PDB file of C-alpha atoms in Angstrom:
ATOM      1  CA  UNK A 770     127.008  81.836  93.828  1.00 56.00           C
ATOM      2  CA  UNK A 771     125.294  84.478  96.284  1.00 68.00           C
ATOM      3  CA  UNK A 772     121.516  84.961  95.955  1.00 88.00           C
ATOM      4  CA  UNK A 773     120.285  88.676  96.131  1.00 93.00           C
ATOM      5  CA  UNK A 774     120.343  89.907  99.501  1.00 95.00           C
ATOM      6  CA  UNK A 775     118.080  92.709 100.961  1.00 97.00           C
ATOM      7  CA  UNK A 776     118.247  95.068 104.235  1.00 96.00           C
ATOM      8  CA  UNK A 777     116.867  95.498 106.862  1.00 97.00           C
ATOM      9  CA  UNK A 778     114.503  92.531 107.071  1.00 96.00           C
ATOM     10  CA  UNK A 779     111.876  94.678 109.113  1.00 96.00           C
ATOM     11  CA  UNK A 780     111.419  98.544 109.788  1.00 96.00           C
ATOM     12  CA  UNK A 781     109.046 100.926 111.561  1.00 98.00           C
ATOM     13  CA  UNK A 782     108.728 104.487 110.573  1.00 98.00           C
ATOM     14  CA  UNK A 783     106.504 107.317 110.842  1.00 98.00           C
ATOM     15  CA  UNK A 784     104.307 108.691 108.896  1.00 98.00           C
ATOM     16  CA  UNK A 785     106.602 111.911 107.150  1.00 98.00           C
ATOM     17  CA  UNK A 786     109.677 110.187 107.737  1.00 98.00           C
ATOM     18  CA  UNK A 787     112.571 108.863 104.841  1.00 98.00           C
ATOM     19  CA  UNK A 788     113.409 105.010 104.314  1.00 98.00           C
ATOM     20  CA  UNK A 789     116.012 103.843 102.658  1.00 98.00           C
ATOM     21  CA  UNK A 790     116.497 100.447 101.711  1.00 98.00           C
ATOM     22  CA  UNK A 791     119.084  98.172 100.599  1.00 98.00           C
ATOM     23  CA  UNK A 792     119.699  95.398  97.713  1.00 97.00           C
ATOM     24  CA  UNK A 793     123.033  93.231  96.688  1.00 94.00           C
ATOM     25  CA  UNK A 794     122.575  91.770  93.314  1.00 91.00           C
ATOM     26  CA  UNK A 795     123.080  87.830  92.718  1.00 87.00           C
ATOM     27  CA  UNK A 796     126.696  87.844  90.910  1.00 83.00           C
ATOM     28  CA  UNK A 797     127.069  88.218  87.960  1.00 83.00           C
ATOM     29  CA  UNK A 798     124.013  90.056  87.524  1.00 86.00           C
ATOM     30  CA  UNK A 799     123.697  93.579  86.262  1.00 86.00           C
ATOM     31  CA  UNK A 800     119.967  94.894  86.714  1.00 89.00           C
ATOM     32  CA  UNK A 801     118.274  95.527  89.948  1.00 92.00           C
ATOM     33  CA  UNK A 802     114.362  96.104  89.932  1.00 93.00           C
ATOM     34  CA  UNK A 803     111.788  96.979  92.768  1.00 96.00           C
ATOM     35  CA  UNK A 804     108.522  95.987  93.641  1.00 97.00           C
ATOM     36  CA  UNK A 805     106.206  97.027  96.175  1.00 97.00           C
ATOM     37  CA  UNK A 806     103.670  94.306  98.082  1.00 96.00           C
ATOM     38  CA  UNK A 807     100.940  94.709  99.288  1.00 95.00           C
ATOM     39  CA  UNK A 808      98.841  92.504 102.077  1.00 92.00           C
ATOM     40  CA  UNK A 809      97.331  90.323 100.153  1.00 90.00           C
ATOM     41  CA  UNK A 810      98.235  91.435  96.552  1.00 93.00           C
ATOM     42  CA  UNK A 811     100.469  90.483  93.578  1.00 95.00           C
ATOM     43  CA  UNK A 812     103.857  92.725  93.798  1.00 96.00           C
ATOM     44  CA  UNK A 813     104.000  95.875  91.650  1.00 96.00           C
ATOM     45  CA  UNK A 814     106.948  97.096  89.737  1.00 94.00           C
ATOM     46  CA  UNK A 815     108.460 100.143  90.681  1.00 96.00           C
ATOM     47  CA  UNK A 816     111.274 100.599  88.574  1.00 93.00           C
ATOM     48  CA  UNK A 817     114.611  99.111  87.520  1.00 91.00           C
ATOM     49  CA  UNK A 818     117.823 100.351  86.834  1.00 91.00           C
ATOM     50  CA  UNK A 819     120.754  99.281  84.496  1.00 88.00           C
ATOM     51  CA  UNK A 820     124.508 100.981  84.169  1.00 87.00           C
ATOM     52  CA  UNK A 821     123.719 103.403  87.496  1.00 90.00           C
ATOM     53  CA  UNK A 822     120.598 104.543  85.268  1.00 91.00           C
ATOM     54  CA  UNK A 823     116.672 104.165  85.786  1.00 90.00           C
ATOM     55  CA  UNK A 824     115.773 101.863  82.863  1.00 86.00           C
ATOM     56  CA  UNK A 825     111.698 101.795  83.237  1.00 87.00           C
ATOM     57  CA  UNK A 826     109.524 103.024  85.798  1.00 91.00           C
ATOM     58  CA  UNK A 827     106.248 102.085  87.322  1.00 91.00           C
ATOM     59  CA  UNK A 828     102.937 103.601  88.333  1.00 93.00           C
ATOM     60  CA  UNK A 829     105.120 105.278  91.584  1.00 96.00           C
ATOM     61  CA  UNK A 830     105.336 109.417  92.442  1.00 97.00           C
ATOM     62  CA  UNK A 831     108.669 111.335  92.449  1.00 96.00           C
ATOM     63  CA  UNK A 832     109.172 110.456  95.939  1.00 98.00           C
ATOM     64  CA  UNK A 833     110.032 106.719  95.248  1.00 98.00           C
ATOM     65  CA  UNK A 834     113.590 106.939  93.953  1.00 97.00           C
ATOM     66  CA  UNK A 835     116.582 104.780  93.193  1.00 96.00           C
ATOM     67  CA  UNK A 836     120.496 104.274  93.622  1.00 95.00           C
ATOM     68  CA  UNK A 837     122.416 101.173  91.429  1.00 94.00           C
ATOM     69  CA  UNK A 838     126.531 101.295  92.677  1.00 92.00           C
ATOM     70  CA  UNK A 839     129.197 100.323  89.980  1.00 89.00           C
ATOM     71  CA  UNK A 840     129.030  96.682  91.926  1.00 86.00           C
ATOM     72  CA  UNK A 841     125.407  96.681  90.753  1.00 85.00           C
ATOM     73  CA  UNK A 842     124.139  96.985  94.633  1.00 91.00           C
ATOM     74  CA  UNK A 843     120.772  99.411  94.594  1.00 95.00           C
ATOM     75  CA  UNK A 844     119.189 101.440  96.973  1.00 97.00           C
ATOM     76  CA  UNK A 845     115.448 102.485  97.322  1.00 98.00           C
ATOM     77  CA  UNK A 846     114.485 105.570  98.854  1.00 98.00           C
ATOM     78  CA  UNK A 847     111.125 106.877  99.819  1.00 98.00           C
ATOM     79  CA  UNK A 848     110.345 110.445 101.292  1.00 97.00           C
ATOM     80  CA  UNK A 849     107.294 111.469 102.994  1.00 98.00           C
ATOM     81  CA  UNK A 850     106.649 108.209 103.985  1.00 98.00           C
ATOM     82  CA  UNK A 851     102.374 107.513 104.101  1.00 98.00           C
ATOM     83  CA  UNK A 852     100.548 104.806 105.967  1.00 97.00           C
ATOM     84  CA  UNK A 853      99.848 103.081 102.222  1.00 97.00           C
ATOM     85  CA  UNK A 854     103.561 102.698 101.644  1.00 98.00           C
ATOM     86  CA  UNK A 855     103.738  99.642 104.331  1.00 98.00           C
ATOM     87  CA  UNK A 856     104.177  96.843 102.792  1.00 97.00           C
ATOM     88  CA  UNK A 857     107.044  94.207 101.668  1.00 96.00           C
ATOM     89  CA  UNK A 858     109.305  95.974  99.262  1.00 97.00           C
ATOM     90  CA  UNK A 859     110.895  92.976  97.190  1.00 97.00           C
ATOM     91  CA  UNK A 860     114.575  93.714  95.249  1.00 96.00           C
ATOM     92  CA  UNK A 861     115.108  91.563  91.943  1.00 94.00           C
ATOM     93  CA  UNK A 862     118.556  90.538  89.847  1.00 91.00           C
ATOM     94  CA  UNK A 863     118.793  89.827  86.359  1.00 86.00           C
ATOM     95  CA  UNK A 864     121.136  89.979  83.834  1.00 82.00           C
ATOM     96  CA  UNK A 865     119.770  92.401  80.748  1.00 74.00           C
ATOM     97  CA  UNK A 866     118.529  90.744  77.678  1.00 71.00           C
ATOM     98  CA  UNK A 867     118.170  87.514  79.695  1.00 70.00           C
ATOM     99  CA  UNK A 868     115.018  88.877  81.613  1.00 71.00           C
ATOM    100  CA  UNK A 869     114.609  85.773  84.430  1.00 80.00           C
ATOM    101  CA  UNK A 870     114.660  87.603  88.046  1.00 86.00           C
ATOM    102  CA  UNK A 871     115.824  86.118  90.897  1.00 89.00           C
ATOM    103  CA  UNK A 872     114.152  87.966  94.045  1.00 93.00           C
ATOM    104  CA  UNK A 873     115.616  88.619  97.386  1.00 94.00           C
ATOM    105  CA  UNK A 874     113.508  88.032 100.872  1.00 94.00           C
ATOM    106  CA  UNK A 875     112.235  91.654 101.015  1.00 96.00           C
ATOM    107  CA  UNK A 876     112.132  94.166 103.617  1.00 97.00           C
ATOM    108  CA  UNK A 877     108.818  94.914 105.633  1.00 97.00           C
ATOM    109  CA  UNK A 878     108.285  98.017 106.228  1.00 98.00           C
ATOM    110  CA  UNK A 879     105.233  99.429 108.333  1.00 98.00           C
ATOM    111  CA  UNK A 880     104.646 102.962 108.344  1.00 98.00           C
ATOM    112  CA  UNK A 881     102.484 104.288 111.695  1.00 97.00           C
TER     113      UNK A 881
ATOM    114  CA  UNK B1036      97.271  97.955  79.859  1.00 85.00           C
ATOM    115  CA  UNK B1037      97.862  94.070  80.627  1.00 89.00           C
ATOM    116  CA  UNK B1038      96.026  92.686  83.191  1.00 93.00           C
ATOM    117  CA  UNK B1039      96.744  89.207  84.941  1.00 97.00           C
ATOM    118  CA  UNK B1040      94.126  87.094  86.861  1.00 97.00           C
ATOM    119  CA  UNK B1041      94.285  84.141  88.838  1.00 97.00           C
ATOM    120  CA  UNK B1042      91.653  82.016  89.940  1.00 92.00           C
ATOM    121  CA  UNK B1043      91.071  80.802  92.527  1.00 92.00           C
ATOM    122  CA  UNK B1044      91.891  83.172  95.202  1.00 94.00           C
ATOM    123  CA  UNK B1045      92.624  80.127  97.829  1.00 96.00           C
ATOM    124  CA  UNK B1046      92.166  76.702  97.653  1.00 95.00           C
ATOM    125  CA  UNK B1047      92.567  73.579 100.365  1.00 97.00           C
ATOM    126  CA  UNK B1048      93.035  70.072  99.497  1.00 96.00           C
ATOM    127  CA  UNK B1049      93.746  67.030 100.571  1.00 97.00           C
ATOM    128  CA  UNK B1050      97.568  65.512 100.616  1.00 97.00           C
ATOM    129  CA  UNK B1051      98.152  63.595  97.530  1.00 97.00           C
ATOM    130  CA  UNK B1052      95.594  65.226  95.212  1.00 97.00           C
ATOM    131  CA  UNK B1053      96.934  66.313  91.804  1.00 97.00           C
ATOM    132  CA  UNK B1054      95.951  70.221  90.865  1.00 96.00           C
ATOM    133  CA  UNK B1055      95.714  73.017  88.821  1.00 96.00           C
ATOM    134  CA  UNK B1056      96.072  76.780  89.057  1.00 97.00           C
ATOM    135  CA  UNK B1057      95.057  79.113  86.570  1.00 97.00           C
ATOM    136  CA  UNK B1058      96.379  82.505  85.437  1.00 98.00           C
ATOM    137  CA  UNK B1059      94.983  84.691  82.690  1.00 98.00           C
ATOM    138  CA  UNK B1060      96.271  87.884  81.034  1.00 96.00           C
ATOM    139  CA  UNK B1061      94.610  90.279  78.528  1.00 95.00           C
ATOM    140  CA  UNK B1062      97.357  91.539  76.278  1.00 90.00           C
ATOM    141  CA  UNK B1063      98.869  88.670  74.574  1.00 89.00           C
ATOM    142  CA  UNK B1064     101.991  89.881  72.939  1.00 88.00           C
ATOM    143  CA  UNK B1065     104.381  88.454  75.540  1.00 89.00           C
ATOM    144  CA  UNK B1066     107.850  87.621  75.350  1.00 87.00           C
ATOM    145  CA  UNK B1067     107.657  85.508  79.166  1.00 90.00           C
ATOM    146  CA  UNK B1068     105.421  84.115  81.980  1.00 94.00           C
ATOM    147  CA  UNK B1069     107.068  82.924  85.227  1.00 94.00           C
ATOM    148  CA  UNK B1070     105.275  81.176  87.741  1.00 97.00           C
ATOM    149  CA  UNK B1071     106.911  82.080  91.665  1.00 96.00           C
ATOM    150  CA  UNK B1072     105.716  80.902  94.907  1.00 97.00           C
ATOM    151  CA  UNK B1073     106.097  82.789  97.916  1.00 96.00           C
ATOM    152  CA  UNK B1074     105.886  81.265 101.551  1.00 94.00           C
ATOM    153  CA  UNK B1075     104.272  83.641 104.232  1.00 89.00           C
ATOM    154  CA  UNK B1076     106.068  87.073 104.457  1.00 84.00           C
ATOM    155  CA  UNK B1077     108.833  85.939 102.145  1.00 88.00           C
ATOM    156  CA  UNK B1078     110.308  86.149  99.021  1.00 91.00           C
ATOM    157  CA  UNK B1079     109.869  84.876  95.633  1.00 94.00           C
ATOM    158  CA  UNK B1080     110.956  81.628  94.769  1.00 93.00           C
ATOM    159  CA  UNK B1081     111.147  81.500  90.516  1.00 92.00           C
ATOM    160  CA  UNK B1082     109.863  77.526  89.466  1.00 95.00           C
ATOM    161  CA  UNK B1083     109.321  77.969  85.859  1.00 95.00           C
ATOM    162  CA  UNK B1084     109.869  79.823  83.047  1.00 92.00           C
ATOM    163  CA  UNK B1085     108.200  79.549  79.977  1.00 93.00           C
ATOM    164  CA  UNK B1086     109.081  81.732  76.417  1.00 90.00           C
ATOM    165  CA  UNK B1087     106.624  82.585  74.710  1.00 90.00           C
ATOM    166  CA  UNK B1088     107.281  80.551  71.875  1.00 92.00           C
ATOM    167  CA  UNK B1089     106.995  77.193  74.375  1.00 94.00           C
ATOM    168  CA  UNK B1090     104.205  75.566  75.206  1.00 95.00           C
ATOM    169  CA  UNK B1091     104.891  73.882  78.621  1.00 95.00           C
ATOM    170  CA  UNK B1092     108.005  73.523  81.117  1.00 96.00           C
ATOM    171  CA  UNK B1093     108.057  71.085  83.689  1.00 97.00           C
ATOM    172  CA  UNK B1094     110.259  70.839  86.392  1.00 96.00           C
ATOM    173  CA  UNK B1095     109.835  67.337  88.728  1.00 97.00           C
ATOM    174  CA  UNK B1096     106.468  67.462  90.186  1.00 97.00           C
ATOM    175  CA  UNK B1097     105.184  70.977  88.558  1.00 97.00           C
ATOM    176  CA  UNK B1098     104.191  71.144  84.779  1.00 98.00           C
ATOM    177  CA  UNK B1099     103.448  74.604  83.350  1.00 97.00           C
ATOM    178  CA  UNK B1100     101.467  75.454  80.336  1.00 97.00           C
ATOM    179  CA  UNK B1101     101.217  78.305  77.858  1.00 97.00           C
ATOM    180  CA  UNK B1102      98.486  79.209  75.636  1.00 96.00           C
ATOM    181  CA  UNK B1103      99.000  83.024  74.520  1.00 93.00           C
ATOM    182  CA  UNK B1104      96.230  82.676  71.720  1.00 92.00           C
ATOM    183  CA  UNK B1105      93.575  82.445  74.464  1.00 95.00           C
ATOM    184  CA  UNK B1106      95.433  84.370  77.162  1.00 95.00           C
ATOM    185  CA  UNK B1107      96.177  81.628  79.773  1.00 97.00           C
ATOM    186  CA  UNK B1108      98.941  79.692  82.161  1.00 98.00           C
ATOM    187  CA  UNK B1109      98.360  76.759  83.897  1.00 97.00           C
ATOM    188  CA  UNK B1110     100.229  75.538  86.526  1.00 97.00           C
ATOM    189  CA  UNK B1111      99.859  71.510  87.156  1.00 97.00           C
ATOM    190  CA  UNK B1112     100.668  70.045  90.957  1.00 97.00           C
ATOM    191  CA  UNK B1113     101.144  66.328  90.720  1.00 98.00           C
ATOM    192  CA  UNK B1114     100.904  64.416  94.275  1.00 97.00           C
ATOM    193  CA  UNK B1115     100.674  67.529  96.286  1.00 97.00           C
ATOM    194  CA  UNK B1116     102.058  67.387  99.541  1.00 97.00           C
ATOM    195  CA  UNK B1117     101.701  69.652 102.853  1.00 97.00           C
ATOM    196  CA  UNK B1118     105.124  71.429 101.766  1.00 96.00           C
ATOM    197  CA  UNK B1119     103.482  72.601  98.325  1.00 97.00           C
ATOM    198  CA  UNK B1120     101.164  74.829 101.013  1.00 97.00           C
ATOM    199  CA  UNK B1121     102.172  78.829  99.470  1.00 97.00           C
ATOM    200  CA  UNK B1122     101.004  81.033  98.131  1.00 97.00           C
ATOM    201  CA  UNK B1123     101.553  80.788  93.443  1.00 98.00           C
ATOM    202  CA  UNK B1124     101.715  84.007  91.569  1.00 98.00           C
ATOM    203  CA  UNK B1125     101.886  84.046  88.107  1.00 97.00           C
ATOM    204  CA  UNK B1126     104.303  87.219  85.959  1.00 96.00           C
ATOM    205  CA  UNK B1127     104.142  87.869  82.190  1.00 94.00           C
ATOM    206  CA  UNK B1128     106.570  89.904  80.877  1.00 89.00           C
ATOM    207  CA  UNK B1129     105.727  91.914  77.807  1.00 79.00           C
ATOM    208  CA  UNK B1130     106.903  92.036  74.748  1.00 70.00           C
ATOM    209  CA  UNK B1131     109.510  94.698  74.197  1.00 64.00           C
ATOM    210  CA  UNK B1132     108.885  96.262  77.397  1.00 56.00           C
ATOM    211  CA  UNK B1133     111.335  98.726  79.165  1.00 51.00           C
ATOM    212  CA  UNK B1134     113.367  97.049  81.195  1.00 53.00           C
ATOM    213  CA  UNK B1135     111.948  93.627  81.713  1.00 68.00           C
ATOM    214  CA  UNK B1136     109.220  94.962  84.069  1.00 85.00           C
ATOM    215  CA  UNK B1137     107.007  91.788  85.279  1.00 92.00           C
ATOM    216  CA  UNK B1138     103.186  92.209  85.907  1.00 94.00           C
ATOM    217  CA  UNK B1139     101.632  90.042  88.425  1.00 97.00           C
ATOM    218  CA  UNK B1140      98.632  88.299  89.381  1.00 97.00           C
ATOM    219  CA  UNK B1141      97.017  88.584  92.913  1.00 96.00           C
ATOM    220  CA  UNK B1142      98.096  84.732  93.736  1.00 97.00           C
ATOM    221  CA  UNK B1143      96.479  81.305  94.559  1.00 97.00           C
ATOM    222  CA  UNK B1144      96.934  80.764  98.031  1.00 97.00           C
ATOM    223  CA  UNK B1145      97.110  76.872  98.324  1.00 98.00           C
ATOM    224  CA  UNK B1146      96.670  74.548 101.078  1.00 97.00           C
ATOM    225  CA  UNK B1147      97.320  71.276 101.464  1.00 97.00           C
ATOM    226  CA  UNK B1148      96.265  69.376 104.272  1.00 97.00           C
ATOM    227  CA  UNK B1149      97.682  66.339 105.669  1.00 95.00           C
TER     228      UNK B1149
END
């Protein structure tokens, strides 16, 4: 069984710039969500998404947006990247109705 | 608008002692809580799960408890050993909810010292 897998493990961007990152669902699994971490803080949800669809959304602006691929893979994308948008972005798998998530190892990403 | 605490912030303590962590949460119509640790700039590791209609979940040397009348997880740490040292966040999970969104505490950041 393959755990959920995230990429890159570390970026740098600018301030302005677009990120896009990358998930791989555990198999079997057929919801993706997103959180965003913070230095020192709990994660924070940022949405999820079921059958290529956004199925809930977080406290997050327009510019935080979402992919799922028929193989249940996900992408997050974020435009106009700000300093507060470093953090550790975490990917989670579940299987709908069953609700347990199984995280991946995130993806830091520092904005300067 | 659920809220989830935990207290303490950090805590040290010797190899061997037995502990608790606490987690509170305001809004007490949930359907989960989870309990994850998470080692420095890493992931989340799930290590119990407890429905809402369950009152405790144990899993070797970790024993969760539930009591959504009064609002509050603990999590129990028998024997702790310098590998428990993580940081523990608790996640409740609301009842009907869209899409199974978790709400987390800040997290206990634990130490334990040889």
């Amino acid at each position: 069984e393959t755990g959920v897998t995230q990429s890159p493990t570390h970026l740098i961007k600018t301030r302005g710039q677009q990120v896009t990152l990358r998930c791989s669902s555990q198999s079997g699994h057929n919801t993706v969500s997103w959180y965003q971490q913070a230095l020192g803080q709990g994660p924070q949800f940022i949405f999820q998404y079921y059958r290529e669809e956004e199925n809930g959304r977080g406290n997050f602006p327009p510019r935080f947006s979402g992919l799922q691929f028929p193989n249940y893979s996900s992408e997050l994308n974020v435009n106009a990247l700000e300093l507060d948008d470093s953090a550790l972005y975490l990917c989670a798998s579940s299987l709908i109705g069953v609700y347990e998530q199984y995280f991946g190892p995130g993806t830091r990403l520092t904005v300067t | 608008k659920q809220e989830v605490t935990q207290i303490p912030a950090a805590l040290s303590v010797p190899e061997g002692e037995n502990l608790v962590l606490n987690c509170s949460f305001t809004d007490s119509a949930i359907y989960n809580l989870q309990w994850f640790r998470q080692d420095p700039g890493k992931g989340l590791t799930s290590l119990l799960l407890i429905q809402s209609s369950q009152r405790e979940q144990t899993s070797g040397r970790l024993n969760a408890s539930l009591d959504k009348s009064s609002g509050r997880s603990t999590l129990y740490i028998a024997a702790s050993q310098p590998g428990d040292s993580a940081t523990y966040l608790c996640a409740v999970r609301r009842r009907g909810n869209q899409g199974g969104k978790l709400i987390f505490g800040q997290g206990t950041e634990l130490s334990v010292k040889p």
